[in-house]
């Protein structure tokens, strides 16, 4: 996994940079490339920038809302509000995203803090998986992307909620040990002294209203870069696939119901898109893949993808992460086919 | 200035330039009407707003750089956004932001054309687009249940000509309106809807006069005298656009340059394409036009409501 990440990401970006060098240098290479097929280069540019421009409003909205909450609402308040009964707790965790429309990238550090502050781990973990989907920003962007099929936005929300409730109930029953990596804190202290991630409380970090507003802007513009690189990478891969692979080839994979869903889930895992913007990418595969496959993409991606697994492994014990990922894969695969059968 | 402060300052300045670059790109597109090449009109206000937010972030980064140059921490959210130290890693990350900007600013503006249409797969005058939109449901209109004897002879005759089910009711009504016109001009705002209606009730429209405009598309499955008058239909952005077209026959078709824009008129007939029978236009008049300001067409989600 880590190998894929370590090798894949630099390779892809090396490709980006190589192209960039070609464009900037313009020493005959560019004209050679252009003479090959300028139309393809143009299509690539139109698709790449189309996706990026389309996602900007949603990323910015998510980043700013998340930053505002991060700075203005203390974790202790949330920990205090958390119910004690498992079923109520699981529902609370699944629906917390309605109040905290965080992206999955902003989710894990927050949950880690919440668990340290006394939130039951199973609730925190359900929040990690439900939050990126069951929230108003993501619903709006999905609804916008699938204007022709409003059922998709509802199906995405409903299926994610159902799966997270199942996951939460299982965790509340079987998760006895603390799922956090025991030495994460000490490790961080030994490595770079950045323990502030674990103990920093935003409500006290910044002073006064303007101090907090500045902190919000700081958080938002930094997070924009953290998330932006994944969005651009995702847009890049999507544009490459769409300009170079024939529709028939994709349709061949997407033809089978099981293989189509599994393929789109794999794609969602690799692309690691932000949940606020992945609906636009999914919509671009509309008509090539069955609705069940698109639904699987939309539900699995925000829960489990390359970057979130890496973040999870850094925070939680490996066994727990592996068990949850396998469980989620099975639930999303089955659930998307069933939901599409009944609803879409 | 300490080394780490200098490093932070450089990072903040790079980020300011990149964020400002994207904001500028959006503004430049919006001023030159280029935004419509990338995204659908209903999304444009939001993208323009995001340019403002990008500006605000860029200005904040300049402020943070200024603070760093003075050796002060900028307002800290404590979330460990400290930029990575390794230089190759930084080059890669920032390079990813530079690439789309460079493509956007340096390549000339163009519209989507035949090359992408071939990859995405052309949909020809397409009752099957209905099936797509209804996620796989068969869109062939079922005949109305017989035996409800009411109504005058005229009405029931047109009912028989334009049978419909719950999904095609609005197409049937629109079809009757089109049928009443002596010559049908395919409008941009209902490009797909009109082609779908013509194809859905194909038999009724054979011999009808039709006029439409689009770019020239050709593929291997077409005969020497065939081409397609095509448009890209966009939902939200260029990445989700799909090509639609009507096949046309014209003796001099081979002389038409692909991707050039034409306005054609002619009569509808049935023709052969890729081993199947399709609706096609026998061209009687063709003229070359310049690329329209709005090269794409957009599906009308309120089409059904127009006929309730």
XYZ file of C-alpha atoms in Angstrom:
652
model
C 0.000 0.000 0.000
C 2.598 2.428 1.135
C 4.733 1.335 -1.783
C 1.952 2.188 -4.219
C 1.644 5.576 -2.635
C 5.374 6.237 -2.456
C 6.000 5.205 -6.039
C 2.714 6.052 -7.727
C 2.338 9.610 -6.609
C 5.823 10.783 -7.594
C 5.544 8.908 -10.910
C 2.288 10.623 -11.775
C 3.528 13.989 -10.760
C 6.758 13.371 -12.603
C 4.519 12.911 -15.641
C 2.846 16.224 -14.843
C 6.190 17.930 -14.493
C 7.547 16.404 -17.663
C 4.564 17.751 -19.563
C 4.976 21.059 -17.834
C 8.629 21.200 -18.820
C 7.640 20.443 -22.402
C 5.094 23.216 -22.408
C 7.378 25.760 -20.806
C 10.524 24.872 -22.694
C 8.800 24.843 -26.096
C 12.020 23.710 -27.801
C 10.441 21.669 -30.532
C 9.181 19.023 -28.118
C 5.943 20.853 -27.677
C 5.360 21.189 -31.379
C 6.213 17.513 -31.746
C 3.626 16.710 -29.096
C 1.165 19.110 -30.668
C 1.662 17.716 -34.129
C 0.847 14.263 -32.768
C -2.656 15.340 -31.859
C -3.328 18.895 -30.781
C -7.029 18.087 -30.458
C -6.282 15.538 -27.726
C -4.111 18.023 -25.841
C -6.908 20.588 -26.102
C -9.529 18.104 -24.890
C -7.242 17.147 -22.021
C -6.853 20.772 -21.009
C -10.594 21.450 -21.246
C -11.454 18.403 -19.132
C -8.738 18.965 -16.518
C -9.617 22.605 -15.950
C -13.332 21.914 -16.199
C -13.185 19.543 -13.240
C -10.887 21.797 -11.243
C -13.023 24.914 -11.776
C -16.180 22.964 -11.028
C -14.859 21.687 -7.724
C -13.481 25.022 -6.469
C -16.742 26.367 -4.999
C -17.387 23.141 -3.122
C -13.868 22.657 -1.822
C -13.764 26.256 -0.652
C -17.144 25.967 1.034
C -16.102 22.768 2.804
C -12.728 24.164 3.791
C -14.182 27.391 5.188
C -17.011 25.740 7.103
C -14.621 23.174 8.538
C -12.144 25.880 9.478
C -14.825 28.008 11.143
C -15.979 25.058 13.243
C -12.437 24.009 13.963
C -11.687 27.432 15.375
C -14.986 28.428 16.960
C -16.359 25.190 18.493
C -14.386 23.397 21.169
C -13.965 19.623 21.102
C -14.985 19.422 24.737
C -18.478 20.626 23.833
C -18.907 17.764 21.392
C -17.520 15.192 23.804
C -19.980 16.391 26.444
C -22.944 16.137 24.051
C -22.122 12.554 23.028
C -24.839 10.073 24.118
C -23.910 7.045 26.224
C -26.245 4.381 24.792
C -24.655 2.425 21.884
C -27.569 2.737 19.422
C -28.072 6.429 20.158
C -24.297 6.829 20.008
C -24.027 5.176 16.591
C -26.806 7.363 15.199
C -25.156 10.408 16.765
C -21.838 9.507 15.138
C -23.483 8.889 11.763
C -25.335 12.200 11.788
C -22.601 14.359 13.328
C -21.574 15.261 9.785
C -24.765 17.307 9.433
C -23.376 19.667 12.061
C -19.723 19.300 11.100
C -19.469 19.191 7.313
C -15.771 18.324 7.364
C -13.955 16.692 4.499
C -12.420 13.327 5.249
C -9.003 14.945 5.402
C -10.075 17.219 8.216
C -11.943 14.412 9.917
C -9.238 12.131 11.271
C -7.279 14.650 13.374
C -10.552 15.912 14.846
C -11.745 12.416 15.752
C -8.409 11.532 17.276
C -8.759 14.536 19.544
C -12.369 13.675 20.334
C -11.490 10.110 21.333
C -8.665 11.343 23.548
C -11.159 13.707 25.142
C -13.456 10.846 26.080
C -15.733 10.150 23.127
C -16.345 6.366 22.819
C -14.062 5.116 20.002
C -16.833 3.404 18.027
C -18.745 6.693 17.746
C -15.636 8.532 16.622
C -14.898 5.866 14.004
C -18.454 5.925 12.656
C -18.104 9.688 12.325
C -14.928 9.215 10.288
C -16.780 7.078 7.740
C -20.224 8.720 7.750
C -19.195 12.352 8.111
C -17.701 12.841 4.639
C -20.960 11.684 3.004
C -23.802 12.416 5.395
C -23.401 16.167 5.310
C -25.136 19.066 3.551
C -22.198 20.236 1.420
C -21.666 16.796 -0.088
C -25.386 16.284 -0.636
C -25.614 19.593 -2.505
C -22.659 18.844 -4.741
C -23.978 15.347 -5.536
C -27.425 16.739 -6.276
C -25.866 19.354 -8.566
C -23.707 16.864 -10.421
C -26.589 14.419 -10.942
C -29.293 16.937 -11.825
C -30.880 14.459 -14.202
C -31.017 11.740 -11.527
C -31.860 13.305 -8.144
C -32.257 9.765 -6.806
C -28.470 9.429 -6.820
C -27.934 12.045 -4.095
C -30.555 10.447 -1.852
C -29.296 6.928 -2.529
C -25.741 8.004 -1.687
C -26.806 9.533 1.617
C -29.126 6.674 2.541
C -26.705 3.883 1.709
C -23.827 5.566 3.554
C -26.024 6.059 6.596
C -27.223 2.430 6.579
C -23.699 1.052 6.175
C -22.311 3.251 8.945
C -25.067 2.233 11.350
C -24.253 -1.432 10.673
C -20.532 -0.743 11.092
C -21.107 1.247 14.281
C -23.260 -1.427 15.898
C -20.683 -4.090 15.078
C -17.893 -1.912 16.475
C -19.805 -1.062 19.640
C -20.226 -4.804 20.233
C -16.833 -6.150 19.252
C -14.441 -3.255 19.741
C -13.174 -3.679 23.290
C -9.602 -2.452 23.136
C -8.631 1.132 22.473
C -8.311 1.325 18.675
C -5.849 4.213 18.778
C -2.243 3.398 18.190
C -0.873 3.444 21.690
C 2.422 5.045 20.840
C 1.253 7.593 18.285
C 1.596 10.412 20.767
C 5.019 9.434 22.063
C 6.194 8.735 18.524
C 5.211 12.202 17.433
C 6.946 13.702 20.439
C 10.145 11.800 19.682
C 10.047 12.498 15.956
C 9.451 16.168 15.562
C 7.986 17.461 18.777
C 4.718 18.153 16.996
C 2.584 17.002 19.903
C 0.547 20.143 19.511
C -1.638 18.295 16.975
C -2.851 16.119 19.814
C -3.302 18.624 22.557
C -3.960 21.893 20.821
C -7.372 23.383 21.543
C -8.475 25.833 18.879
C -10.841 27.798 21.032
C -7.927 28.810 23.195
C -5.284 29.025 20.485
C -6.486 32.280 19.009
C -7.429 35.340 20.969
C -10.402 37.579 20.281
C -12.790 37.587 17.337
C -10.279 38.882 14.791
C -7.647 36.484 16.035
C -10.072 33.665 15.429
C -11.031 34.973 11.986
C -7.366 35.103 11.060
C -6.939 31.556 12.355
C -9.901 30.473 10.220
C -8.380 32.003 7.100
C -5.028 30.446 7.958
C -6.552 27.022 8.407
C -8.673 27.327 5.264
C -5.905 28.425 2.940
C -3.533 25.775 4.264
C -6.153 23.066 3.970
C -6.875 24.232 0.424
C -3.360 23.123 -0.471
C -3.611 19.866 1.468
C -6.802 18.919 -0.356
C -6.113 20.696 -3.632
C -3.258 18.390 -4.572
C -5.516 15.338 -4.370
C -8.245 17.065 -6.391
C -5.810 18.066 -9.125
C -4.319 14.574 -9.196
C -7.825 13.100 -9.459
C -8.798 15.557 -12.208
C -5.542 14.761 -14.027
C -6.157 10.984 -13.953
C -9.793 11.404 -14.980
C -8.826 13.627 -17.905
C -6.142 11.144 -18.992
C -8.594 8.241 -18.843
C -11.286 10.122 -20.745
C -9.049 11.427 -23.512
C -7.070 8.227 -24.045
C -9.323 5.267 -23.287
C -12.149 4.390 -25.658
C -15.594 4.341 -24.184
C -16.066 0.764 -25.416
C -13.128 -0.444 -23.318
C -14.544 1.135 -20.163
C -18.027 -0.065 -21.025
C -16.578 -3.563 -21.351
C -15.405 -3.397 -17.749
C -18.508 -1.601 -16.579
C -20.799 -4.008 -18.396
C -20.881 -6.618 -15.661
C -22.736 -5.423 -12.584
C -20.253 -6.852 -10.072
C -17.141 -6.018 -12.067
C -18.451 -2.514 -12.786
C -19.030 -1.768 -9.126
C -15.744 -3.314 -8.039
C -13.854 -1.391 -10.740
C -15.391 1.942 -9.757
C -14.616 1.248 -6.094
C -11.003 0.558 -7.011
C -10.940 3.778 -9.011
C -12.409 5.718 -6.082
C -9.727 4.233 -3.834
C -6.909 5.280 -6.165
C -8.232 8.724 -7.046
C -8.668 9.703 -3.368
C -10.978 12.567 -4.286
C -12.468 14.902 -1.741
C -16.088 13.934 -1.083
C -17.238 17.468 -1.823
C -16.118 17.157 -5.416
C -16.077 13.466 -6.379
C -19.675 13.566 -7.647
C -18.538 15.601 -10.664
C -16.006 12.952 -11.548
C -18.600 10.211 -11.083
C -21.046 12.108 -13.290
C -18.467 12.169 -16.061
C -18.684 8.359 -16.150
C -22.464 8.511 -16.393
C -23.815 6.364 -19.184
C -20.648 4.281 -19.352
C -21.127 2.624 -15.983
C -24.348 1.422 -14.404
C -25.886 3.583 -11.640
C -24.956 0.882 -9.102
C -21.275 1.286 -10.023
C -21.462 5.082 -9.737
C -23.180 4.722 -6.371
C -20.462 2.339 -5.191
C -17.866 4.901 -6.300
C -19.642 7.693 -4.419
C -20.085 5.746 -1.189
C -16.826 3.816 -1.023
C -14.477 6.628 -2.075
C -15.072 9.005 0.835
C -14.980 6.129 3.347
C -11.915 4.299 2.130
C -9.294 5.685 -0.202
C -5.547 5.800 -0.535
C -5.001 8.947 1.460
C -7.549 8.192 4.200
C -6.198 4.663 4.690
C -2.734 6.115 5.117
C -4.102 8.564 7.656
C -6.086 5.829 9.418
C -3.038 3.577 9.637
C -1.145 6.424 11.197
C -3.788 6.782 13.881
C -5.450 3.419 14.491
C -4.147 -0.104 14.953
C -3.500 -1.937 11.684
C -5.741 -4.929 12.461
C -8.750 -2.723 13.155
C -8.212 -0.695 9.997
C -7.854 -3.846 7.865
C -11.012 -5.405 9.327
C -13.037 -2.237 8.804
C -11.817 -1.732 5.227
C -12.732 -5.315 4.267
C -16.124 -5.019 5.936
C -16.844 -1.712 4.214
C -15.823 -3.116 0.827
C -18.297 -5.981 1.161
C -21.080 -3.773 2.523
C -20.706 -1.104 -0.186
C -20.483 -3.663 -2.999
C -23.609 -5.500 -1.865
C -25.415 -2.381 -0.744
C -24.861 -0.429 -3.974
C -26.194 -3.266 -6.117
C -29.205 -3.718 -3.861
C -29.961 0.009 -3.670
C -29.627 0.469 -7.423
C -31.903 -2.526 -7.928
C -34.595 -1.085 -5.644
C -34.262 2.673 -6.152
C -32.323 3.936 -9.132
C 16.018 36.124 9.521
C 16.294 32.527 10.686
C 16.461 29.787 8.036
C 13.125 28.318 9.017
C 11.474 31.736 8.784
C 12.925 32.268 5.333
C 11.651 28.829 4.298
C 8.178 29.614 5.568
C 8.179 32.953 3.806
C 9.074 31.353 0.467
C 6.305 28.784 0.918
C 3.705 31.414 1.690
C 4.751 33.482 -1.311
C 4.585 30.489 -3.669
C 1.128 29.678 -2.366
C 0.025 33.290 -2.741
C 1.132 33.258 -6.379
C -0.656 29.958 -7.104
C -3.920 30.941 -5.409
C -3.798 34.358 -7.053
C -3.069 32.645 -10.366
C -6.211 30.538 -10.172
C -8.283 33.573 -9.165
C -6.829 35.521 -12.091
C -7.505 32.637 -14.455
C -11.182 32.603 -13.468
C -11.450 36.382 -13.818
C -9.779 36.280 -17.211
C -12.172 33.562 -18.401
C -15.198 35.375 -17.027
C -14.236 38.599 -18.808
C -13.621 36.950 -22.160
C -16.671 34.677 -21.961
C -14.317 31.688 -21.862
C -15.842 30.284 -18.700
C -18.654 28.688 -20.699
C -16.072 26.464 -22.427
C -15.379 24.747 -19.109
C -18.560 24.836 -17.052
C -22.323 25.077 -17.434
C -23.929 28.547 -17.113
C -25.793 27.678 -13.917
C -22.473 26.947 -12.172
C -20.772 30.150 -13.333
C -21.841 32.418 -10.427
C -20.401 29.954 -7.902
C -17.106 29.664 -9.741
C -16.890 33.465 -9.907
C -17.522 33.644 -6.166
C -14.792 31.114 -5.555
C -12.405 33.459 -7.377
C -13.097 35.960 -4.585
C -12.353 33.373 -1.910
C -9.147 32.409 -3.726
C -8.116 36.067 -3.756
C -8.773 36.359 -0.034
C -6.636 33.277 0.609
C -3.871 34.610 -1.620
C -3.851 37.909 0.253
C -3.718 36.040 3.544
C -0.691 34.087 2.306
C 1.082 37.356 1.466
C 0.313 38.568 4.976
C 1.645 35.307 6.437
C 4.816 35.693 4.355
C 5.224 39.203 5.720
C 4.828 37.930 9.283
C 7.319 35.138 8.624
C 9.846 37.630 7.273
C 9.569 39.440 10.605
C 10.123 36.170 12.417
C 6.569 36.025 13.759
C 4.140 33.124 13.608
C 1.055 33.907 11.541
C -2.289 33.244 13.238
C -1.862 29.558 13.913
C -4.616 26.995 13.812
C -2.242 24.407 15.271
C -3.215 21.748 12.762
C 0.280 20.941 11.626
C 0.058 22.371 8.125
C 3.812 23.031 8.267
C 5.072 22.545 4.695
C 7.319 19.531 4.084
C 11.045 20.189 4.196
C 12.164 17.962 1.320
C 12.680 19.999 -1.833
C 11.659 17.334 -4.422
C 8.424 16.796 -2.515
C 7.688 20.498 -2.588
C 8.492 20.773 -6.286
C 6.064 17.916 -6.962
C 3.257 19.356 -4.866
C 3.529 22.867 -6.254
C 4.120 21.510 -9.754
C 0.708 19.900 -9.595
C -0.839 23.318 -9.102
C 1.323 24.935 -11.773
C 0.453 22.413 -14.511
C -3.260 23.235 -14.899
C -2.512 26.946 -14.582
C 0.149 26.775 -17.267
C -2.141 24.795 -19.588
C -4.937 27.268 -18.951
C -2.904 30.388 -19.579
C -0.588 29.189 -22.346
C -2.724 27.018 -24.622
C -5.130 28.894 -26.895
C -8.823 28.523 -26.233
C -10.618 25.837 -28.175
C -13.797 23.827 -27.973
C -14.320 20.109 -27.587
C -14.492 18.375 -30.934
C -14.343 15.186 -32.966
C -11.318 13.705 -31.248
C -13.017 13.557 -27.855
C -16.371 12.683 -29.422
C -14.746 9.575 -30.899
C -13.373 8.579 -27.471
C -16.599 9.273 -25.627
C -18.728 7.594 -28.269
C -21.213 9.542 -30.324
C -24.912 9.242 -29.614
C -26.885 9.579 -32.828
C -30.355 11.148 -32.774
C -31.125 9.308 -29.828
C -34.176 7.714 -28.352
C -31.643 5.673 -26.393
C -30.584 8.826 -24.541
C -33.955 8.614 -22.873
C -33.095 5.107 -21.793
C -29.805 6.419 -20.378
C -31.500 9.209 -18.476
C -34.008 6.784 -17.066
C -31.115 4.581 -15.984
C -31.672 1.640 -18.225
C -35.432 1.628 -18.418
C -36.698 0.839 -21.855
C -37.980 4.029 -23.386
C -39.904 2.645 -26.320
C -43.352 4.153 -26.054
C -45.989 1.597 -25.325
C -49.225 1.898 -27.195
C -52.046 3.418 -25.186
C -54.511 0.931 -23.807
C -57.194 0.299 -26.392
C -60.866 0.506 -25.669
C -61.301 4.012 -24.260
C -63.477 4.951 -27.185
C -64.025 8.664 -26.344
C -62.701 11.710 -28.178
C -63.126 12.890 -31.738
C -61.496 11.109 -34.623
C -58.777 13.747 -35.108
C -57.529 13.589 -31.533
C -57.422 9.822 -31.446
C -55.599 9.782 -34.776
C -52.844 12.013 -33.372
C -52.811 9.917 -30.188
C -52.170 6.886 -32.365
C -49.374 8.723 -34.181
C -47.719 9.827 -30.940
C -48.205 7.028 -28.432
C -46.569 7.609 -25.050
C -46.042 6.221 -21.574
C -45.379 8.133 -18.368
C -41.751 8.801 -19.352
C -42.413 9.969 -22.886
C -45.608 11.965 -22.396
C -43.876 15.328 -22.798
C -42.045 14.105 -25.905
C -45.371 13.099 -27.439
C -46.828 16.574 -26.820
C -43.685 18.234 -28.170
C -43.759 15.838 -31.130
C -47.260 16.982 -32.060
C -46.125 20.627 -31.926
C -43.137 19.873 -34.153
C -45.303 17.885 -36.530
C -47.556 20.917 -37.030
C -44.606 23.060 -38.165
C -43.920 23.174 -41.921
C -40.142 23.250 -41.305
C -38.482 22.278 -38.029
C -35.569 24.416 -36.825
C -33.738 22.497 -34.076
C -33.259 25.043 -31.260
C -30.046 25.134 -29.202
C -31.870 25.105 -25.874
C -33.732 21.920 -26.796
C -31.166 20.317 -29.084
C -31.182 16.911 -27.409
C -34.883 16.988 -26.616
C -35.760 17.788 -30.242
C -33.469 15.118 -31.718
C -34.845 12.609 -29.225
C -38.424 13.454 -30.193
C -37.670 13.191 -33.923
C -36.071 9.796 -33.400
C -38.717 8.534 -30.991
C -41.495 9.203 -33.510
C -39.279 8.634 -36.524
C -41.952 7.305 -38.893
C -44.037 10.484 -38.547
C -41.189 12.801 -39.389
C -39.832 11.102 -42.525
C -39.909 13.657 -45.331
C -40.045 16.619 -42.933
C -37.882 19.683 -43.502
C -35.312 20.122 -40.677
C -32.595 22.704 -40.036
C -29.820 22.504 -37.425
C -26.243 23.597 -36.764
C -23.241 21.867 -35.211
C -19.693 20.721 -35.861
C -18.755 18.167 -38.510
C -17.988 14.701 -37.153
C -17.021 11.595 -39.083
C -16.026 8.067 -38.177
C -15.092 4.836 -39.954
C -18.572 3.367 -39.767
C -19.919 6.115 -42.017
C -20.235 5.971 -45.772
C -18.275 8.377 -47.987
C -21.276 10.667 -48.326
C -22.116 10.680 -44.600
C -21.141 12.979 -41.729
C -22.795 14.002 -38.480
C -23.935 17.452 -37.353
C -22.937 17.302 -33.709
C -22.981 19.142 -30.414
C -21.512 18.382 -26.998
C -24.156 18.323 -24.265
C -22.821 19.505 -20.937
C -24.322 18.843 -17.520
C -21.969 20.602 -15.120
C -18.544 20.793 -16.680
C -16.584 19.815 -19.764
C -15.651 16.447 -18.233
C -19.229 15.209 -18.078
C -20.193 16.430 -21.547
C -21.333 13.858 -24.070
C -21.549 14.212 -27.864
C -24.912 14.049 -29.666
C -25.546 14.325 -33.353
C -27.690 13.719 -36.383
C -26.238 11.807 -39.331
C -26.477 13.689 -42.634
C -25.871 12.603 -46.218
C -24.390 14.965 -48.710
C -22.634 14.158 -51.993
C -19.718 16.390 -51.190
C -19.454 15.253 -47.544
C -15.787 14.250 -47.903
C -14.866 17.870 -48.647
C -16.135 19.064 -45.255
C -13.388 19.719 -42.735
C -13.944 17.856 -39.471
C -14.742 20.089 -36.481
C -15.755 22.952 -38.771
C -19.137 24.473 -37.935
C -21.987 24.154 -40.396
C -25.652 24.999 -40.655
C -27.535 22.417 -42.674
C -31.097 21.950 -43.808
C -32.721 19.082 -45.617
C -35.343 16.384 -45.374
C -35.425 13.517 -42.894
C -35.107 9.976 -44.172
C -34.003 6.596 -42.926
C -30.445 5.602 -43.608
C -27.849 2.959 -42.787
C -25.125 3.367 -40.166
C -22.929 0.642 -38.702
C -25.314 -2.084 -39.816
C -28.426 -0.470 -38.356
C -31.216 1.756 -39.574
C -31.041 5.296 -38.280
C -32.714 8.628 -38.815
C -30.667 10.837 -41.112
C -30.862 14.149 -42.921
C -30.707 14.340 -46.710
C -28.916 17.679 -47.033
C -30.355 20.156 -49.528
C -28.573 23.243 -48.256
C -25.350 23.617 -46.281
C -23.444 26.706 -45.200
C -20.319 27.219 -43.181
C -20.768 29.257 -39.979
C -18.352 30.542 -37.362
C -18.076 28.792 -33.992
C -21.069 29.953 -31.957
C -20.543 31.836 -28.679
C -22.145 28.933 -26.882
C -20.799 25.828 -28.627
C -22.314 23.409 -26.113
C -25.929 22.516 -25.525
C -27.414 21.810 -22.099
C -30.073 19.262 -21.203
C -33.223 21.038 -20.004
C -34.210 19.491 -16.680
C -37.536 21.315 -16.789
C -38.466 19.968 -20.226
C -41.194 17.779 -18.726
C -42.733 20.703 -16.875
C -43.269 22.686 -20.105
C -45.919 20.227 -21.187
C -47.877 19.552 -18.031
